[in-house]
Amino acid sequence: MTPVEYLEIQKKRVNEYLDAFLLGEDDAPESIHRAIRYSVFSGGKRFRAGLCITAAESFGGDIDRVLPVASGIELIHTYSLIHDDLPCMDDDDLRRGKPTLHKVFGENIAVLAGDALNALAFTLVAKPGDCRLIRILADAIGTEGMIGGQVADVEAVERDDLTEDDVNFIHTHKTAALISASLEMGAVTAGAEDEELVVIRNFGKHIGLAFQIVDDVLDIESTDEVLGKDVGSDMEQDKATYPKVFGLDRSKAIARDLVEDAVGELDSLRHETGMLKGLAQFVISRVY
Ligand code: GRG
């Protein structure tokens, strides 16, 4: 099975789980539940959920135990996209091929939908009853993780003295932290040992950084139709990206090297890691 086919299967599982978990569009207050469903079911690769499930499967875990966790991670990711698109952030009009949430439901409901998704995610991540999962996720999305990266990102706009360390900080915090946590949480649900978690975490940090570098490259080389979002917005806003600091070719080479290192790290594990390696390759081969 190819990584893309595998992701499609996990996506279906996660969507079914979330459909059953989330309140319906007619549940009060209707506006927030409509907004939540609009964003959660607007598409998306479910890459982070796929990584979480794959990590669990690699360590012999149970799908029923990991599925709420993987689904919760996608709620966090959706919340971050909603807030990232807001006028006070990137002010984007298009996400996953549809108008952004604030364009359809207004800014107030979009802020609240993001906040609600953040809370709902923890309800799901708590389901296996292992408090390590809560801590890993909270650390990954707080000021030492995703939010910290987003703050540095916002503050780096229009800076012309950006260094390699600056852009590395932004990308590892804004994007790689959640990707790494997704893998680690999947492995935790499957009872992986501490040394194995270190390997998985590092693998996640490397592919997570590569994922954001490729995202930067696609923002230059792809189209609105293929990506389903406003291509070129990084350049328009003069944001801190790898191509801005390293140029396009070097950025692509760095992403390839990161994935190669990540794949090599998995060789120290005594488990089946074929699909994890496949998903790592997907990071650099993806066109969307
Ligand atoms: C609390 C105001 C406030 C903000 C929250 C917005 C935010 C903090 C953090 C932003 C983090 C962010 C949006 C990072 C970008 C990560 C990224 C590459 C997103 C695209 O991910 P894909 O390609 O998207 O997996 P799909 O649509 O496939 O799910």
XYZ file of C-alpha atoms and ligand atoms in Angstrom:
317
model
C 0.000 0.000 0.000
C 1.335 3.469 -0.847
C 1.525 6.153 1.850
C -1.193 8.109 0.031
C -3.528 5.086 0.032
C -2.700 4.464 3.689
C -3.458 8.095 4.584
C -6.814 7.841 2.789
C -7.801 4.852 4.952
C -6.799 6.633 8.168
C -8.568 9.793 7.022
C -11.839 7.866 6.616
C -11.473 6.356 10.094
C -10.723 9.734 11.686
C -13.568 11.475 9.859
C -16.058 8.808 10.958
C -14.837 9.043 14.529
C -15.074 12.840 14.562
C -18.479 12.812 12.902
C -19.806 10.635 15.728
C -18.007 12.652 18.438
C -18.801 16.243 17.459
C -22.200 17.746 18.224
C -24.585 18.183 15.293
C -25.320 21.338 13.327
C -28.724 21.578 14.995
C -27.341 21.401 18.520
C -27.377 24.713 20.397
C -25.701 27.047 19.883
C -26.096 26.097 16.214
C -23.633 28.678 14.873
C -20.599 27.271 16.679
C -21.433 23.658 15.846
C -21.958 24.549 12.188
C -18.674 26.455 12.172
C -16.797 23.587 13.810
C -18.167 21.074 11.297
C -17.475 23.425 8.385
C -13.786 23.541 9.299
C -13.244 19.998 10.538
C -14.866 18.418 7.468
C -13.479 20.787 4.853
C -10.858 18.287 3.706
C -7.259 18.091 4.796
C -4.833 15.244 4.485
C -5.109 14.134 8.143
C -1.344 13.738 7.996
C -0.801 14.205 11.734
C -3.509 11.666 12.578
C -1.989 9.292 10.038
C 1.409 9.620 11.710
C -0.106 9.037 15.131
C -1.904 5.872 14.011
C 1.132 4.592 12.112
C 3.367 5.097 15.144
C 0.882 3.163 17.279
C 0.671 0.355 14.722
C 4.464 0.196 14.450
C 4.681 -0.557 18.184
C 1.853 -3.091 18.076
C -0.838 -0.731 19.406
C -4.598 -1.002 19.232
C -6.541 1.178 16.753
C -9.439 1.732 19.179
C -7.028 3.184 21.734
C -5.192 5.492 19.333
C -8.142 6.687 17.225
C -9.514 9.258 19.729
C -5.972 10.590 20.225
C -5.285 10.875 16.497
C -8.671 12.554 16.014
C -7.990 14.994 18.847
C -4.697 15.995 17.227
C -6.582 16.872 14.032
C -8.876 19.128 16.085
C -5.816 20.987 17.379
C -4.472 21.280 13.843
C -7.835 22.589 12.590
C -7.964 25.151 15.398
C -4.475 26.377 14.461
C -5.484 26.785 10.809
C -8.650 28.718 11.714
C -6.700 31.140 13.904
C -3.810 31.356 11.443
C -6.233 32.529 8.728
C -7.777 35.325 10.842
C -7.380 38.967 9.748
C -5.112 39.588 12.774
C -2.819 36.754 11.601
C -2.378 35.864 7.908
C -5.733 37.279 6.794
C -6.340 34.492 4.260
C -9.538 34.050 2.252
C -9.128 30.452 1.140
C -8.399 27.253 3.037
C -8.729 23.692 1.737
C -10.383 25.076 -1.368
C -13.169 26.849 0.535
C -13.644 30.331 2.010
C -11.909 30.580 5.393
C -14.064 30.187 8.469
C -14.128 33.865 9.455
C -15.259 34.784 5.928
C -18.338 32.580 6.304
C -19.163 32.775 10.021
C -17.492 36.035 11.095
C -14.390 36.645 13.142
C -16.016 36.207 16.537
C -17.351 32.741 15.771
C -14.047 31.765 14.098
C -12.063 32.681 17.233
C -14.524 30.779 19.401
C -14.583 27.741 17.090
C -10.782 27.553 17.326
C -10.953 27.817 21.110
C -13.661 25.154 21.281
C -11.647 22.769 19.099
C -8.641 23.242 21.355
C -10.742 22.198 24.361
C -12.495 19.331 22.565
C -9.137 17.923 21.511
C -8.183 17.367 25.139
C -11.428 15.500 25.805
C -10.349 13.067 23.082
C -6.702 12.833 24.062
C -7.747 12.041 27.647
C -9.744 8.992 26.534
C -6.985 6.346 26.892
C -6.484 7.527 30.505
C -2.744 8.169 30.202
C -1.824 11.655 31.451
C 1.471 11.587 29.501
C -0.633 12.166 26.376
C -2.091 15.373 27.823
C 1.335 16.664 28.773
C 2.937 15.865 25.414
C 0.174 17.669 23.554
C 0.054 20.653 25.908
C 3.839 21.090 25.646
C 3.730 20.834 21.852
C 1.132 23.555 21.392
C 2.084 26.044 24.113
C 4.653 28.813 24.211
C 7.484 26.279 23.941
C 5.807 24.783 20.903
C 3.264 25.871 18.297
C 2.224 29.179 19.892
C 5.854 30.098 20.565
C 6.648 29.471 16.902
C 3.640 31.466 15.774
C 4.669 34.442 17.938
C 8.185 34.349 16.476
C 6.638 34.054 12.996
C 4.404 37.094 13.490
C 7.301 39.108 14.888
C 9.649 38.138 12.047
C 7.473 39.632 9.303
C 9.348 42.099 7.078
C 12.654 41.527 8.881
C 15.537 41.556 6.440
C 18.148 40.332 8.918
C 16.679 36.861 9.394
C 19.176 34.154 10.240
C 19.131 30.405 9.775
C 18.509 30.079 13.547
C 15.484 32.404 13.383
C 13.710 30.500 10.650
C 14.695 27.185 12.188
C 13.179 28.270 15.517
C 9.937 29.336 13.853
C 9.512 26.147 11.840
C 10.497 23.680 14.535
C 8.100 25.308 17.000
C 5.214 26.306 14.741
C 4.967 23.036 12.813
C 7.442 20.332 13.826
C 6.430 20.311 17.499
C 2.886 19.096 16.762
C 4.070 16.625 14.128
C 6.604 15.162 16.525
C 4.018 15.022 19.320
C 1.578 13.201 17.014
C 4.098 10.422 16.507
C 5.123 10.288 20.140
C 1.521 10.143 21.331
C 0.764 7.279 18.947
C 3.795 5.407 20.263
C 2.757 6.100 23.888
C -0.697 4.614 23.316
C 1.059 1.445 22.118
C 3.305 1.184 25.190
C 6.594 2.094 23.493
C 9.626 2.267 25.804
C 11.305 5.553 26.781
C 14.326 5.010 24.477
C 11.962 4.265 21.602
C 10.060 7.471 22.314
C 13.294 9.441 21.995
C 13.873 7.950 18.528
C 10.303 8.637 17.439
C 10.440 12.190 18.778
C 13.606 12.981 16.840
C 12.213 11.375 13.706
C 9.164 13.640 14.139
C 11.231 16.781 14.618
C 13.150 16.110 11.416
C 10.174 15.286 9.224
C 8.187 18.100 10.857
C 10.808 20.656 9.888
C 10.955 19.180 6.382
C 7.134 19.401 6.204
C 7.177 23.163 6.871
C 10.065 23.738 4.453
C 8.075 21.954 1.734
C 5.054 24.058 2.718
C 7.183 27.178 2.121
C 8.329 25.827 -1.253
C 4.788 24.932 -2.337
C 3.667 28.457 -1.418
C 5.994 29.614 -4.199
C 5.754 26.813 -6.758
C 2.178 25.540 -6.536
C -1.207 27.040 -7.411
C -4.334 28.029 -5.453
C -6.247 25.227 -7.207
C -3.830 22.461 -6.185
C -3.180 23.693 -2.632
C -6.683 24.988 -1.915
C -5.251 28.117 -0.268
C -3.883 31.512 -1.213
C -0.545 30.673 -2.795
C 2.133 33.372 -2.640
C 0.830 34.812 0.614
C 4.167 34.191 2.428
C 6.025 36.283 -0.107
C 3.288 38.919 -0.227
C 3.490 39.327 3.552
C 7.289 39.017 3.543
C 7.172 36.153 6.016
C 10.078 34.209 7.460
C 10.488 31.195 5.199
C 13.299 28.824 4.264
C 13.354 30.027 0.637
C 13.701 33.616 1.869
C 16.819 32.690 3.854
C 18.294 29.848 1.772
C 16.736 30.158 -1.688
C 14.529 27.531 -3.321
C 17.081 24.903 -4.367
C 18.918 24.850 -1.068
C 15.602 24.690 0.831
C 14.578 21.618 -1.155
C 17.960 19.990 -0.535
C 17.691 20.677 3.218
C 14.231 19.081 3.307
C 15.543 16.003 1.465
C 18.488 15.689 3.875
C 16.224 15.994 6.895
C 14.020 13.172 5.631
C 17.014 11.000 4.851
C 18.358 11.517 8.390
C 14.917 10.828 9.844
C 14.545 7.561 7.936
C 18.019 6.486 9.068
C 17.079 7.107 12.705
C 14.290 4.526 12.496
C 16.794 1.760 11.746
C 17.666 1.601 15.436
C 14.141 0.383 16.262
C 13.304 -3.319 16.434
C 9.860 -2.742 14.945
C 8.210 -2.611 11.534
C 8.756 0.968 10.390
C 8.047 0.670 6.655
C 4.986 2.934 6.667
C 6.667 5.518 8.917
C 9.457 5.680 6.357
C 6.884 5.916 3.569
C 5.157 8.841 5.288
C 8.537 10.535 5.711
C 9.092 10.263 1.956
C 5.576 11.627 1.377
C 6.664 14.815 3.171
C 9.044 15.669 0.326
C 7.132 14.122 -2.570
C 3.791 15.742 -1.734
C 2.353 18.320 -4.101
C -0.486 19.472 -1.776
C -4.179 31.442 19.272
C -4.362 33.312 17.573
C -3.844 31.994 17.937
C -3.092 31.304 17.065
C -2.772 29.884 17.189
C -2.256 29.880 14.400
C -1.315 29.299 15.335
C -1.424 29.571 16.776
C -0.362 28.557 14.943
C -0.210 28.317 13.488
C 0.461 27.101 13.231
C 0.337 26.825 11.782
C -0.900 27.197 11.062
C 1.324 26.209 11.196
C 1.281 25.867 9.771
C 1.412 24.417 9.675
C 1.058 23.899 8.313
C 2.159 23.523 7.409
C -0.211 23.773 7.959
C -0.700 23.040 6.760
O -0.822 21.690 7.171
P -1.371 20.566 6.206
O -0.687 20.656 4.865
O -2.893 20.985 6.030
O -1.279 19.267 6.902
P -4.188 20.083 5.756
O -5.185 21.031 5.123
O -3.803 18.956 4.829
O -4.657 19.593 7.076
